[in-house]
Amino acid sequence: MNLKVKQKIPLKIKRMGINGEGIGFYQKTLVFVPGALKGEDIYCQITSIKRNFVEAKLLKVNKKSKFRVVPACTIYNECGGCQIMHLHYDKQLEFKTDLLHQALKKFAPAGYENYEIRPTIGMQEPKYYRAKLQFQTRKFKNQVKAGLYAQNSHYLVELKDCLVQDKETQVIANRLAELLTYHQIPSVIERKNLGVRTIMVRRARKTGQVQIIIVANRQLNLTQLVKDLVKDFPEVVTVAVNTNTAKTSEIYGEKTEIILGRREYSRRCS
């Protein structure tokens, strides 16, 4: 492998990877390029070199795929929550079906050659469909913000109106961030892992009931915050606090305490 980091190369994208990245070959070396689409001719820059492949960032699309679209989300390129919104929706469905073929070929369960793989069923309006919201939190200038990390980083992109997130869960997450700020609940500050790390909001489609899990690395007094939240959103039937003191990328720790409602509600919200 003669490639070097920061080297710029032309590339023909042959297929899509499991994370939505474009994949091509340069001098027999496998190259993964987020944002590139199958069939495109691109110009990219090597960002990292692994044992059997390299990663690169997209610099320019010299020949665009006819299925490339402009994402509806204004922060799509910043946020790490979606990977293939720049691909026409019909082709997104085909991509998801192809993922099953790739997985079966990789793990090769007995008789998989005879499996019937049916086309992925799409939506009439593919927006606001995620019933579970799981946002990281950070405190910036004494204000708590909630959102997702930019791809391959710990830079938090604040999300207040996510196009794929259930609208009710988004409104509740926004209010949670406001209440964390108002009640001065300790939250994570960059390089200082103190307080609330993650909030999870899940809404049952059938009943409308909402379950919330707040992940922190220390014991917190959330009594008044929960009272204020339930006053605004009576559909919140369960609030739990998960304690995770590990300095890893794992979201949840082993200890969870129900501070509102009953554990049984979490099954109804699944």
XYZ file of C-alpha atoms in Angstrom:
270
model
C 0.000 0.000 0.000
C 1.658 3.196 -1.237
C -1.035 5.631 -0.101
C -0.308 8.308 2.486
C -2.483 10.396 4.794
C -3.498 13.708 3.139
C -2.816 12.262 -0.303
C -5.469 13.277 -2.859
C -6.709 10.691 -5.342
C -9.409 10.196 -7.999
C -11.799 7.331 -7.314
C -14.661 5.470 -8.960
C -17.292 4.388 -6.419
C -18.287 0.770 -7.007
C -20.725 0.115 -4.167
C -22.102 1.296 -0.817
C -20.849 0.123 2.566
C -22.919 -0.842 5.605
C -22.650 2.668 7.057
C -23.726 4.350 3.823
C -20.219 5.269 2.700
C -19.073 4.920 -0.890
C -16.495 2.206 -1.601
C -13.954 2.143 -4.406
C -10.540 0.680 -5.245
C -7.346 2.630 -5.778
C -4.352 0.543 -6.882
C -6.119 -2.522 -5.465
C -6.626 -0.808 -2.101
C -10.127 -0.557 -0.643
C -11.156 3.076 -0.033
C -14.149 4.147 2.097
C -15.561 7.619 1.424
C -18.533 8.958 3.450
C -20.915 11.014 1.315
C -20.004 9.352 -1.996
C -22.574 7.343 -3.948
C -22.376 4.251 -6.125
C -21.475 5.105 -9.732
C -19.860 8.449 -8.955
C -16.430 9.601 -10.057
C -14.928 11.600 -7.208
C -11.817 13.290 -5.918
C -10.985 12.537 -2.270
C -8.266 12.912 0.359
C -6.923 10.072 2.493
C -7.656 10.651 6.192
C -6.521 7.383 7.780
C -4.774 4.178 6.797
C -5.781 0.804 8.232
C -4.307 -2.633 7.648
C -6.657 -3.697 4.835
C -8.262 -0.425 3.739
C -8.064 3.347 3.893
C -10.573 6.070 4.755
C -10.949 9.311 2.847
C -13.036 12.468 2.829
C -14.960 13.615 -0.212
C -13.486 16.712 -1.844
C -15.319 16.911 -5.163
C -17.837 14.926 -7.181
C -16.665 14.978 -10.800
C -19.512 12.824 -12.073
C -22.673 12.785 -9.944
C -25.029 9.873 -9.503
C -28.455 10.578 -10.985
C -29.840 9.484 -7.632
C -27.992 12.159 -5.629
C -30.403 14.634 -4.016
C -30.105 17.707 -1.820
C -30.900 16.638 1.784
C -33.919 18.366 3.333
C -32.011 18.745 6.603
C -30.031 21.985 6.841
C -27.412 20.482 9.194
C -27.096 17.109 7.473
C -23.389 17.544 6.785
C -22.674 18.486 10.409
C -24.814 15.965 12.292
C -23.824 12.303 12.608
C -27.399 11.004 12.941
C -28.164 10.190 9.283
C -25.856 8.800 6.605
C -27.787 8.434 3.307
C -30.196 11.370 3.163
C -28.319 12.572 0.048
C -29.554 9.435 -1.758
C -32.994 9.339 -3.425
C -35.484 7.657 -1.088
C -36.317 4.776 -3.457
C -32.622 3.974 -3.627
C -32.343 4.198 0.166
C -34.848 1.348 0.354
C -32.820 -0.684 -2.143
C -29.690 0.036 -0.104
C -31.321 -1.346 3.051
C -32.300 -4.522 1.203
C -28.734 -4.833 -0.045
C -27.505 -4.611 3.567
C -29.332 -7.864 4.291
C -27.645 -9.534 1.330
C -24.246 -8.284 2.522
C -24.854 -9.494 6.081
C -26.030 -12.931 4.956
C -23.048 -13.323 2.665
C -20.664 -12.276 5.438
C -22.033 -14.504 8.215
C -23.306 -17.283 5.916
C -25.966 -18.993 8.059
C -26.950 -22.467 6.864
C -29.189 -22.323 3.808
C -29.027 -18.541 3.420
C -28.770 -18.895 -0.387
C -32.413 -19.974 -0.399
C -33.716 -17.172 1.835
C -36.420 -14.986 0.324
C -35.329 -11.361 0.710
C -38.328 -9.140 0.121
C -38.080 -5.468 -0.909
C -37.874 -2.940 1.929
C -41.250 -1.329 2.614
C -41.071 2.443 2.425
C -43.115 5.307 3.851
C -45.343 7.823 2.062
C -43.693 10.608 4.058
C -40.318 9.515 5.456
C -40.132 12.104 8.211
C -40.632 12.210 11.991
C -40.729 8.417 12.331
C -38.162 7.627 15.058
C -40.114 6.908 18.239
C -36.965 6.735 20.364
C -34.727 9.762 20.875
C -31.299 9.383 22.435
C -29.363 12.642 22.634
C -26.081 13.495 24.302
C -25.968 16.583 26.494
C -23.311 19.233 26.966
C -23.181 22.474 28.940
C -22.009 25.515 26.988
C -21.736 28.836 28.850
C -24.096 27.583 31.596
C -26.693 26.439 29.072
C -27.435 22.743 28.514
C -27.763 21.659 24.894
C -28.855 18.281 23.582
C -28.120 16.632 20.270
C -25.858 14.178 18.461
C -22.144 13.999 17.898
C -20.750 14.949 14.526
C -19.420 11.894 12.720
C -16.230 10.453 14.224
C -15.999 13.162 16.891
C -17.229 14.334 20.288
C -18.369 17.673 18.896
C -22.036 18.069 19.860
C -24.451 19.271 17.178
C -27.523 20.716 18.910
C -30.824 19.370 17.545
C -34.100 21.173 18.181
C -36.132 20.076 15.162
C -34.827 16.776 13.810
C -36.588 15.772 10.558
C -36.572 12.053 11.350
C -37.398 12.242 15.062
C -40.967 11.913 16.413
C -42.126 15.502 16.965
C -43.399 14.892 20.509
C -40.147 13.311 21.680
C -38.240 16.250 20.194
C -40.406 18.807 22.027
C -39.896 16.926 25.303
C -36.129 16.712 24.742
C -36.016 20.472 24.122
C -37.895 21.085 27.356
C -35.621 18.699 29.259
C -32.573 20.688 28.169
C -34.275 23.901 29.300
C -35.138 22.404 32.701
C -31.621 21.042 33.182
C -30.407 24.595 32.632
C -33.094 26.247 34.766
C -32.592 23.924 37.760
C -28.827 24.106 37.366
C -28.467 20.350 37.197
C -24.795 19.440 36.667
C -24.198 18.366 33.094
C -21.187 17.255 31.108
C -18.747 19.972 30.123
C -16.085 19.185 27.532
C -13.186 17.317 29.215
C -15.058 17.408 32.532
C -17.308 14.393 32.711
C -19.680 15.573 35.448
C -23.433 15.157 35.773
C -25.965 14.349 33.038
C -24.471 12.683 29.950
C -27.446 11.465 27.925
C -31.223 11.797 27.741
C -33.481 9.159 26.218
C -37.116 9.868 25.330
C -39.311 7.078 23.970
C -42.967 7.374 22.934
C -45.414 4.525 22.401
C -47.252 4.948 19.092
C -50.423 3.205 20.265
C -50.902 4.782 23.698
C -48.898 8.006 23.437
C -47.203 7.219 26.749
C -43.655 8.491 27.147
C -40.698 6.994 28.989
C -37.591 8.994 29.871
C -34.168 7.824 30.985
C -31.582 10.324 32.200
C -28.022 9.001 32.200
C -25.584 10.594 34.651
C -22.312 9.672 36.300
C -23.244 10.912 39.755
C -26.271 11.036 42.037
C -28.553 13.984 41.276
C -31.625 15.582 42.820
C -34.151 15.658 39.978
C -37.346 15.908 42.043
C -38.387 19.407 41.012
C -37.280 18.924 37.433
C -39.511 15.853 37.092
C -42.472 17.694 38.649
C -42.087 20.534 36.165
C -41.717 18.138 33.260
C -44.811 16.082 34.108
C -46.800 19.284 34.612
C -45.962 20.246 31.021
C -46.260 16.708 29.631
C -48.727 14.486 31.550
C -48.110 11.742 29.001
C -44.732 11.134 30.687
C -45.439 8.034 32.767
C -41.936 6.803 33.586
C -38.738 8.639 34.465
C -35.631 6.657 35.325
C -32.056 7.609 36.179
C -29.257 5.411 34.906
C -25.834 5.723 36.543
C -22.802 5.258 34.336
C -19.439 6.236 35.813
C -17.332 4.419 33.212
C -15.094 6.523 30.992
C -16.071 4.651 27.836
C -18.358 5.169 24.853
C -21.008 2.928 26.418
C -24.229 4.911 26.920
C -25.764 3.036 29.841
C -24.382 1.785 33.123
C -25.557 -1.194 35.161
C -27.671 0.675 37.743
C -31.098 2.139 36.900
C -33.484 3.716 39.403
C -37.145 4.408 38.627
C -38.012 7.811 40.123
C -41.466 8.171 38.546
C -43.962 5.511 37.536
C -43.475 1.799 37.335
C -41.014 -0.376 35.503
C -43.895 -2.087 33.651
C -44.557 1.073 31.672
C -41.237 0.674 29.885
C -42.585 -2.497 28.232
C -45.634 -0.643 26.981
C -43.381 2.015 25.450
C -41.187 -0.463 23.615
